Short mmCIF file of C-alpha atoms in Angstrom, two decimals:
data_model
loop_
_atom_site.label_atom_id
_atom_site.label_comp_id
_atom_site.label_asym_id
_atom_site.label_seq_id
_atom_site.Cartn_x
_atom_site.Cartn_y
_atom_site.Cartn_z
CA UNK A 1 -20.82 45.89 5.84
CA UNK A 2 -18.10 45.17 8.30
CA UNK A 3 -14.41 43.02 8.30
CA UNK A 4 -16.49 39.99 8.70
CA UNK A 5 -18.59 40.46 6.03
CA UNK A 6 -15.46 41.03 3.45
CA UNK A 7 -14.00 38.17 4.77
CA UNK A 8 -16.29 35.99 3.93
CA UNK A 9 -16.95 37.71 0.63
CA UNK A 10 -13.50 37.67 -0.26
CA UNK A 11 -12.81 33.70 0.57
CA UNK A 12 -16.16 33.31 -1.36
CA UNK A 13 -14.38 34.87 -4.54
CA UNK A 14 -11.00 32.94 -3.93
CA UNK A 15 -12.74 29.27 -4.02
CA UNK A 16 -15.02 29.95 -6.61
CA UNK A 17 -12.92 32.19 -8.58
CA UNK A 18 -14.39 35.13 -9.25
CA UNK A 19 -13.65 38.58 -8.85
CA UNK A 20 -13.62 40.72 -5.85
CA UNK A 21 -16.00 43.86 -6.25
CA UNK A 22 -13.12 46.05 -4.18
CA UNK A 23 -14.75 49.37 -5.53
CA UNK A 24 -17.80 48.49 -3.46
CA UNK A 25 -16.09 48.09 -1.03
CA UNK A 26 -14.21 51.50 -0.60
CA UNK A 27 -15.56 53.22 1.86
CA UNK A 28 -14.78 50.23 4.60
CA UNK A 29 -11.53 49.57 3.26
CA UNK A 30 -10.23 53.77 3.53
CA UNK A 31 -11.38 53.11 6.99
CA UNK A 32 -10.24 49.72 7.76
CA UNK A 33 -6.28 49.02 7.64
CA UNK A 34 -6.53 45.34 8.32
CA UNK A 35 -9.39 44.65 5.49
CA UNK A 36 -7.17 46.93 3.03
CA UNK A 37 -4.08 44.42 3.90
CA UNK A 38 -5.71 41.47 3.35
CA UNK A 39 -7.32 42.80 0.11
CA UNK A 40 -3.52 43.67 -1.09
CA UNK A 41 -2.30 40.70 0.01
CA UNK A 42 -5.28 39.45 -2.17
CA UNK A 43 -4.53 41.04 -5.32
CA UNK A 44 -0.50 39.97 -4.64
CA UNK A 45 -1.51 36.73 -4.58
CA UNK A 46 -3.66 36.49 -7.94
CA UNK A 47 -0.64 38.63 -9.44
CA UNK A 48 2.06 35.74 -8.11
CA UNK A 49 0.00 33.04 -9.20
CA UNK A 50 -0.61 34.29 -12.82
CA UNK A 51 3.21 35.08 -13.08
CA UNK A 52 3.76 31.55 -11.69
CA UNK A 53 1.66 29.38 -13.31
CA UNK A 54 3.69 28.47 -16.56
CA UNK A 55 5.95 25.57 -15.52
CA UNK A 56 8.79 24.05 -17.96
CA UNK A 57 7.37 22.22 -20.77
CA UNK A 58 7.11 18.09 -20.01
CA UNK A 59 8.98 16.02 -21.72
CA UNK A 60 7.64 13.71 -24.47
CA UNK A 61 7.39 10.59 -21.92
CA UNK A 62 5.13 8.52 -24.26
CA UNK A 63 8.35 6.33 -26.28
CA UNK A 64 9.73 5.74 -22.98
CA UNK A 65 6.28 4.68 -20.79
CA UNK A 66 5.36 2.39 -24.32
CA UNK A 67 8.56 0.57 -24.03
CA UNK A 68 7.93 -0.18 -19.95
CA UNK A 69 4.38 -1.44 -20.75
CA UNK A 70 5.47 -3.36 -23.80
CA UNK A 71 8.24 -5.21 -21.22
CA UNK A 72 5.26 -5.76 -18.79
CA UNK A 73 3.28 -7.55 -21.44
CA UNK A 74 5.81 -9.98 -22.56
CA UNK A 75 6.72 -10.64 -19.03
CA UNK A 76 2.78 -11.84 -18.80
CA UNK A 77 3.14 -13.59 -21.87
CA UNK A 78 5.96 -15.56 -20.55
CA UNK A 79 4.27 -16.55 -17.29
CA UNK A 80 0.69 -16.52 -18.11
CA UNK A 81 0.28 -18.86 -15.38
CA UNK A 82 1.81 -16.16 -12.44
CA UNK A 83 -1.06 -13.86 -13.19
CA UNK A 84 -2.68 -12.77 -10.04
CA UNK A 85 -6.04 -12.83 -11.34
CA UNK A 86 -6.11 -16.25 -12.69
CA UNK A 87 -4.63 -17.69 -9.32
CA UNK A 88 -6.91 -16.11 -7.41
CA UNK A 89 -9.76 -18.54 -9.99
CA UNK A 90 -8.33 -21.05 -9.36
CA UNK A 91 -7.82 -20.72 -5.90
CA UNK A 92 -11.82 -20.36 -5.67
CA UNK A 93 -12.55 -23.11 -7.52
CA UNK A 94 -10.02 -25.96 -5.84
CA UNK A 95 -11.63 -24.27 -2.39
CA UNK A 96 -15.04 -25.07 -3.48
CA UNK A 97 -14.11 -28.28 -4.98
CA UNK A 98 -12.58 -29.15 -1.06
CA UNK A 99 -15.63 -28.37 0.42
CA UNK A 100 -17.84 -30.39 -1.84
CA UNK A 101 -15.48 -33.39 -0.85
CA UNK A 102 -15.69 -32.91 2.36
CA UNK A 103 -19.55 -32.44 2.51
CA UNK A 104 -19.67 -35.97 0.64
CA UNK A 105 -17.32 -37.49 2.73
CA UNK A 106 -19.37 -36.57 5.76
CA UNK A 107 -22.39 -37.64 4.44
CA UNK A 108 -21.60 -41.22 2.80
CA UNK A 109 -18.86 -42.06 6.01
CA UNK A 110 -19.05 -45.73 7.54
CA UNK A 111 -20.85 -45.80 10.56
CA UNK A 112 -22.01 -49.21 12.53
CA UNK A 113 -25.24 -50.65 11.19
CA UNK A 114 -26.26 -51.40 15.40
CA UNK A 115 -29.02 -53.56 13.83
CA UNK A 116 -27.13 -55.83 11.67
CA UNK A 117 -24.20 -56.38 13.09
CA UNK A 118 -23.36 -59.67 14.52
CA UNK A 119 -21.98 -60.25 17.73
CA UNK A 120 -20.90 -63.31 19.64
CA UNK A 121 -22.43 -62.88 22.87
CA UNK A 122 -20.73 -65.82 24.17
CA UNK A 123 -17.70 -64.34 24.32
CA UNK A 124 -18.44 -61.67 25.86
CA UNK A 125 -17.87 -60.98 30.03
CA UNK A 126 -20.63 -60.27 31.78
CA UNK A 127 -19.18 -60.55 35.39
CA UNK A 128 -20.98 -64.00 35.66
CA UNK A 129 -18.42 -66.57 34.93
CA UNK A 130 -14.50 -66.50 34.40
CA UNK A 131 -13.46 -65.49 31.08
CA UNK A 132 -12.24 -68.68 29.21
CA UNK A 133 -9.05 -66.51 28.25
CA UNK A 134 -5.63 -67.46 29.75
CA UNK A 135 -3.87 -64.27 30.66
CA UNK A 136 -0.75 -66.47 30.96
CA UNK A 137 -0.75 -68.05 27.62
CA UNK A 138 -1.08 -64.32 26.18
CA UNK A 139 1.97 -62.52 28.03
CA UNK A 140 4.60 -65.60 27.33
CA UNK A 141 3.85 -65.13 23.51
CA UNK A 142 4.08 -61.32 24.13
CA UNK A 143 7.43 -61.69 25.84
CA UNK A 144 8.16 -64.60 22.98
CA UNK A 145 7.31 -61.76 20.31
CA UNK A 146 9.11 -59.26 22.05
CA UNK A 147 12.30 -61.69 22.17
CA UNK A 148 11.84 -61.78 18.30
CA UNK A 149 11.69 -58.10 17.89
CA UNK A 150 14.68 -57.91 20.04
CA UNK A 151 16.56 -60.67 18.17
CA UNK A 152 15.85 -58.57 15.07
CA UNK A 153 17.19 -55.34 15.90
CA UNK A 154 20.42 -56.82 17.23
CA UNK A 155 20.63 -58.62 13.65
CA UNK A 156 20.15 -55.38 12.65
CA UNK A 157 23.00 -53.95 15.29
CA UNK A 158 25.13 -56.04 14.35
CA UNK A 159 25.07 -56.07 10.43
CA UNK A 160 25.95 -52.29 11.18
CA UNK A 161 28.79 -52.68 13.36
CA UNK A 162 30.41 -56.06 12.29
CA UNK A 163 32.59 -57.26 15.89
CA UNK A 164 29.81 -57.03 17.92
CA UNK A 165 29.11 -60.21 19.51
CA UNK A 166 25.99 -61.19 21.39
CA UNK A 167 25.63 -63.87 23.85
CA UNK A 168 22.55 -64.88 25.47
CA UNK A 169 18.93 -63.44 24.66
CA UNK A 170 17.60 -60.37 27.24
CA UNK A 171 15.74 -61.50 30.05
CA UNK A 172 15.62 -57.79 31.10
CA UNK A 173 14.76 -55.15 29.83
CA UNK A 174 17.38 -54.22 27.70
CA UNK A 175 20.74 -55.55 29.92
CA UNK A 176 23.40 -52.97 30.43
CA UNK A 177 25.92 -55.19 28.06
CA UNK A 178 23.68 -55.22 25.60
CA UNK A 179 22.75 -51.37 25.45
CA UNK A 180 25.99 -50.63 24.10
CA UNK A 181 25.25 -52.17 21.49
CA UNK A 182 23.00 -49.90 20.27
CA UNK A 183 24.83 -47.17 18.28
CA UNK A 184 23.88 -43.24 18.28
CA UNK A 185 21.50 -43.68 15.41
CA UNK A 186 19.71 -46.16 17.22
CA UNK A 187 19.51 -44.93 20.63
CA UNK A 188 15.47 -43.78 19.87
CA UNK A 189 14.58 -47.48 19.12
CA UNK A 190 15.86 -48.60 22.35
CA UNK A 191 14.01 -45.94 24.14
CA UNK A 192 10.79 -47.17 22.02
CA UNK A 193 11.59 -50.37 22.96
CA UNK A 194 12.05 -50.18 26.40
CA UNK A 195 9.01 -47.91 26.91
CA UNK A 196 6.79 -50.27 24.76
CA UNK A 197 7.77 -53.38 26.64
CA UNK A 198 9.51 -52.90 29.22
CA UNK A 199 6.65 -53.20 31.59
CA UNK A 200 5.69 -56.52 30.24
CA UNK A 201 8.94 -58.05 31.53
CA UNK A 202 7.67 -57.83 35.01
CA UNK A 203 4.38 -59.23 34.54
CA UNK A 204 6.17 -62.38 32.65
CA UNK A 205 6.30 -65.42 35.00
CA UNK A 206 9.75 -67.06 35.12
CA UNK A 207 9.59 -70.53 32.84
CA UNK A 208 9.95 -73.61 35.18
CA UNK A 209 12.97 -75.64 34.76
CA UNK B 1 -12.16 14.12 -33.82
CA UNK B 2 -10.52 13.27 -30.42
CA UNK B 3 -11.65 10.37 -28.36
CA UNK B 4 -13.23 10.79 -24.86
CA UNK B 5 -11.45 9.81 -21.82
CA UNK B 6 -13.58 6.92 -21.52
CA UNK B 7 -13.37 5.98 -25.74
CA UNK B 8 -9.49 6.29 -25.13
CA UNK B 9 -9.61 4.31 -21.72
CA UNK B 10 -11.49 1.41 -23.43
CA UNK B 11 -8.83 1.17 -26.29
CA UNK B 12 -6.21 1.31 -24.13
CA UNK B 13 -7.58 -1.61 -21.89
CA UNK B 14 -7.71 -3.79 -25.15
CA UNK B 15 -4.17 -3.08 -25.66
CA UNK B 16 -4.26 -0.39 -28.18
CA UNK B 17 -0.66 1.19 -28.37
CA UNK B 18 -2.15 4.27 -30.34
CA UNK B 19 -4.45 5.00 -27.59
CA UNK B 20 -2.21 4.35 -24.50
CA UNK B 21 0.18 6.59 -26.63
CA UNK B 22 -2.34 9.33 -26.93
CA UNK B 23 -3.05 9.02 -23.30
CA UNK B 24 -0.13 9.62 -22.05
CA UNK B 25 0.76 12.52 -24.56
CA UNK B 26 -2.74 13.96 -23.31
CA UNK B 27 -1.79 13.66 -19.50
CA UNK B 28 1.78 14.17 -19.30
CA UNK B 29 1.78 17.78 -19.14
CA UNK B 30 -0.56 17.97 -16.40
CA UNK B 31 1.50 14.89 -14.63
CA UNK B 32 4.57 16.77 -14.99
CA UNK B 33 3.54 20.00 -13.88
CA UNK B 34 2.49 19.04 -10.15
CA UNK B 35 5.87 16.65 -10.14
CA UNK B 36 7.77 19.81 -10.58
CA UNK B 37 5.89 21.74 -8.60
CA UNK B 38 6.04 19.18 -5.77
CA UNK B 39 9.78 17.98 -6.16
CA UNK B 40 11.40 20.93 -7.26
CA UNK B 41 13.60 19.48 -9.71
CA UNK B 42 13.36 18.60 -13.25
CA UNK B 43 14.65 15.15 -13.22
CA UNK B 44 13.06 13.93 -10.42
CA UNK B 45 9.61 15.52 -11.67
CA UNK B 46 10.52 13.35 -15.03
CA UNK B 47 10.99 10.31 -13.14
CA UNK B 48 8.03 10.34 -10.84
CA UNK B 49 5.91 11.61 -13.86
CA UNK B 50 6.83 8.77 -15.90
CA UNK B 51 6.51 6.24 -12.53
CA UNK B 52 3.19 8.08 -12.46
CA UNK B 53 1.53 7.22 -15.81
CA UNK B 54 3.20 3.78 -16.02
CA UNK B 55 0.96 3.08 -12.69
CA UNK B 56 -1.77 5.34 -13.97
CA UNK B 57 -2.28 3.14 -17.33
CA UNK B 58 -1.97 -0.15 -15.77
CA UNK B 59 -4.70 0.94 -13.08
CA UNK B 60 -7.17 1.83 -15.85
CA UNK B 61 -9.33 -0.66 -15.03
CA UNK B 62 -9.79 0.45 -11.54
CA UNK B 63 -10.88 4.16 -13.00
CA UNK B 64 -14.90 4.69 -12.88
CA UNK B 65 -15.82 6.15 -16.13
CA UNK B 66 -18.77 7.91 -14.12
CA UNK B 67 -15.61 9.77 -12.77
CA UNK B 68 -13.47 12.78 -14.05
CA UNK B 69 -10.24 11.24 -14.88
CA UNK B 70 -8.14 14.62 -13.65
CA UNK B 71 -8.39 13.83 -9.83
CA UNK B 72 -8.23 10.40 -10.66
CA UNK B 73 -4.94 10.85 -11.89
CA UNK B 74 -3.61 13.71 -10.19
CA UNK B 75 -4.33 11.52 -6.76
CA UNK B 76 -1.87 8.80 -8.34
CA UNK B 77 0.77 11.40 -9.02
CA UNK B 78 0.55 12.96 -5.66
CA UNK B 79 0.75 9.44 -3.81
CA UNK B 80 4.19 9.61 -5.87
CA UNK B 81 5.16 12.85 -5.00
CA UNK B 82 4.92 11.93 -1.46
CA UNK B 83 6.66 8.87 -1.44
CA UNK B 84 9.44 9.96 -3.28
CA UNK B 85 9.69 13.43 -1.04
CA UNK B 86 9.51 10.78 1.44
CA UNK B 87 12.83 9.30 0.40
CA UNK B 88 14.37 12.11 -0.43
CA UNK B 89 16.99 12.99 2.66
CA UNK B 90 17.66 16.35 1.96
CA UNK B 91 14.97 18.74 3.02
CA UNK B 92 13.35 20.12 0.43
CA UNK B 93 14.07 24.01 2.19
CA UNK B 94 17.10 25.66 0.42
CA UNK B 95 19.30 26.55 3.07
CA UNK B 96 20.10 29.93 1.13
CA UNK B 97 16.20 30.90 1.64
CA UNK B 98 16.40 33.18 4.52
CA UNK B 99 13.27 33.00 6.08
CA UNK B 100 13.47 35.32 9.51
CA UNK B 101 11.90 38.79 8.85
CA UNK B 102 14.74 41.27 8.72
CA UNK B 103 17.51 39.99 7.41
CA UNK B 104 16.07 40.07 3.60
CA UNK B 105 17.24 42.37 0.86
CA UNK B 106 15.64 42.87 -1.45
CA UNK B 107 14.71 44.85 -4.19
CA UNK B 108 11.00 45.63 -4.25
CA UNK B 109 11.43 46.85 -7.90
CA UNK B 110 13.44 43.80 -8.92
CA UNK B 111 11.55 40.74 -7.39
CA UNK B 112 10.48 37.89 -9.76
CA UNK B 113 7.26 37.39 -8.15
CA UNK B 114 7.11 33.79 -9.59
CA UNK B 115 10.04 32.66 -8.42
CA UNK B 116 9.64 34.24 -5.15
CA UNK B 117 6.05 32.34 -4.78
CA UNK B 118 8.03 28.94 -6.22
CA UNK B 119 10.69 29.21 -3.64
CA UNK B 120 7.75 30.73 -0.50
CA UNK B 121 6.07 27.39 -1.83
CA UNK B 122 8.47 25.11 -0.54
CA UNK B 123 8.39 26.20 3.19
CA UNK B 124 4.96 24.89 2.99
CA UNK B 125 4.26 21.68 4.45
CA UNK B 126 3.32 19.20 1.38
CA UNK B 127 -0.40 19.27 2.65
CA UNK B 128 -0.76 22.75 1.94
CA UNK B 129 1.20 23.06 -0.86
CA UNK B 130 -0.73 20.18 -2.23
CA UNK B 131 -3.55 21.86 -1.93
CA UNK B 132 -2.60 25.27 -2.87
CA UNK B 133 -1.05 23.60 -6.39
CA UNK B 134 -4.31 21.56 -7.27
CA UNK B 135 -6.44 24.44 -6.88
CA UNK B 136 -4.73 26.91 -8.80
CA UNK B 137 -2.24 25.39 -11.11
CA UNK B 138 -4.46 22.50 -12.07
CA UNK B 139 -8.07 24.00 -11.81
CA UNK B 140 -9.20 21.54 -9.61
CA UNK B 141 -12.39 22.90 -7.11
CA UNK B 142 -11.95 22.37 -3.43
CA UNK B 143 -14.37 18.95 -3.34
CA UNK B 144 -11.95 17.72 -6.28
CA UNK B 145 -8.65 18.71 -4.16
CA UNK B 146 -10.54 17.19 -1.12
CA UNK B 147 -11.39 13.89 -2.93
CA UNK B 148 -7.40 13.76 -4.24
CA UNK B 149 -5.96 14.49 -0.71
CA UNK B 150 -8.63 12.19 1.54
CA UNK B 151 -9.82 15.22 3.27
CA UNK B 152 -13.21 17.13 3.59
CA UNK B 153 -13.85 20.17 1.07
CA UNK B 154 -14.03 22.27 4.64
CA UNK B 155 -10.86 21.36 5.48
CA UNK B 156 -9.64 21.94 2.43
CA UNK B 157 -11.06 25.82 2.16
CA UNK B 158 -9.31 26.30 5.48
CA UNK B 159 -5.89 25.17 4.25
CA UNK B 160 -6.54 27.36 1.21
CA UNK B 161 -7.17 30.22 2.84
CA UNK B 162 -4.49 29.86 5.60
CA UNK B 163 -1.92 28.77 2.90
CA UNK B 164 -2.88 31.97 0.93
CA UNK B 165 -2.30 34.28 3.93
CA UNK B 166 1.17 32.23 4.71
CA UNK B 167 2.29 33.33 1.72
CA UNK B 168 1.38 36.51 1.42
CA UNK B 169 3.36 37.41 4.59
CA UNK B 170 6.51 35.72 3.33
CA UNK B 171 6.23 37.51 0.08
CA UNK B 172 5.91 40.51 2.14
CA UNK B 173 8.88 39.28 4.29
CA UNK B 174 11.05 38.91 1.16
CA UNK B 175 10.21 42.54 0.57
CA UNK B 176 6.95 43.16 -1.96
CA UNK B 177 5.02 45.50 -0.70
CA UNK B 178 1.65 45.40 -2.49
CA UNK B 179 -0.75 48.32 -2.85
CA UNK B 180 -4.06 47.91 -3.09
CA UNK B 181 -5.50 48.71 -6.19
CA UNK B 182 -9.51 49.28 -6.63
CA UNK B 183 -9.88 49.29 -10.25
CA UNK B 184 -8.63 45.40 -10.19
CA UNK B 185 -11.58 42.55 -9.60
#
């Protein structure tokens, strides 16, 4: 039997409490100083710890933890709809809903029947004669539509600001008189403008007199 | 005849008033004990014991019957020890504690062993006293202390024992001087 042995013996007791055979161990411990401390210091321990062990009585907490969980229920009551749980349902079943639409969707989309659809192959170019299209005819009734569009805004221009006068239709792309006449609110639909149609202006032949 | 933790749980998830009653007037004790133990003061100990069961009794559903309920609940309350030791400013040290070997005086004859362990208890760090309080104020073995602290049952006997000794030697420090005695077990 040596100082490692009562060690081990000794923790043995503390975490499964039971008691410590010291009188079996006496002849080691009249021998050993340091095994005879930590057998006192043993014993001081279990002495503290019974001396100890009674703390204050509690407090009857039951009216006062009753009256928080009663509050908690009517809160619930109130807003049955806020409860965590039931979101969390419904938040399943609208996500599985979704993906059932979707799935559908996918499936029963419109795609081009290539076998029944009809096409006029007569219009179509293929490289072997001139196209019976005049590219002319299309940009003057661009330019005339654009002219409308133009006409419009500055009806709308001026309704807003009253003493504005216009004179002659834009030629240009937006003439430098006529850009003032666009007010701060306006300034992105002459940028839209000018970017949408601005290029068309040069491709526009000038009308013969 | 009184209800089983689980009979009482099951009532008191259906709403019963009587039951969550009774389980709170079964628990509080316990509750308040390692409060006090772990905050040092009576009205704090109140507070986080009564924070304690409020959370403990809403969570009932979460509890695994299979389960003892004492760790189950004793792991709540020391989750709101910490956090409220954790908010606390002050350190938890009294600054009239002398703690440097030498300067003490006191009267072997005269010491309050209890209160001298209370007050050695609070130089701990909260780990160890933690542990030192759930295994022998509330009875709790060292897998149980281990499950309620989230660390292994070895690490747990080494804290014990090292805790133990720590206290020991302040005790000693504040001037008991233990004898052995043979004839005690």
């Amino acid at each position: 039997m040596n100082c490692d042995d009562l060690q081990r013996q000794l923790e043995h007791a503390v975490e499964n409490r039971e008691p410590f055979p010291f009188e079996d161990w006496r002849e080691h411990l009249d021998q050993c100083e340091s095994c005879r401390r930590l057998c006192a210091d043993h014993q001081l321990l279990e002495r503290a710890v019974e001396e100890w062990s009674g703390v204050k009585q509690a407090p009857d907490l039951s009216e006062q933890i009753l009256a928080i969980l009663e509050e908690d229920d009517d809160v619930r009551e109130t807003a049955p709809n806020k409860s965590p749980r039931r979101s969390g349902i419904w938040f399943v079943i609208a996500s599985v809903a979704a993906a059932v639409l979707v799935v559908i969707g996918l499936q029963n989309r419109d795609e081009p029947d290539v076998s029944t659809t009809f096409v006029n192959t007569s219009t179509l170019d293929d490289g072997s004669e001139e196209p019976d299209v005049d590219m002319d005819e299309i940009l003057v009734d661009t330019k005339k539509a654009y002219d409308s569009l133009l006409g419009r805004a500055q009806s709308t221009v001026t309704s807003l600001k009253p003493p504005v006068t216009v004179t002659t239709p834009p030629t240009d792309v937006v003439p430098e008189e006529q850009k003032s006449l666009f007010p701060e609110e306006l300034k992105p639909l002459q940028s839209e403008l000018t970017q949408s149609f601005g290029f068309l202006t040069a491709l526009i032949p000038e009308p013969e007199n | 005849m009184t209800p089983t933790d689980a009979e009482l749980v099951t009532r008191c998830l259906d709403g019963d008033r009587d039951a969550q009653r009774q389980f709170v007037q079964r628990y509080q004790q316990m509750i308040f004990a390692l409060c006090y133990r772990m905050l040092g003061s009576y009205e704090d100990a109140e507070d986080v014991a009564q924070e304690s069961l409020v959370r403990a009794v809403r969570a009932l559903d979460r509890w695994d019957s299979q389960r003892p309920m004492k760790p189950w609940l004793l792991t709540i309350t020391a989750n709101r020890c910490r956090t409220a030791l954790m908010k606390r400013s002050k350190k938890p040290i009294p600054t009239d504690y002398p703690l440097e070997p030498g300067i003490v005086d006191v009267n072997p004859g005269r010491v309050d062993l209890a209160e001298e362990l209370d007050r050695a208890l609070e130089t701990l760090q909260p780990e160890h006293r933690e542990c030192f309080l759930l295994f022998h104020e509330h009875d709790l073995n060292c897998a149980e202390v281990g499950e309620v602290l989230g660390h292994p049952e070895g690490t747990i006997k080494t804290w014990l024992h090292r805790t133990r000794k720590k206290l020991a030697d302040i005790l000693r420090q504040r001037g008991v001087v233990p004898e052995l005695n043979y004839e005690l077990r």
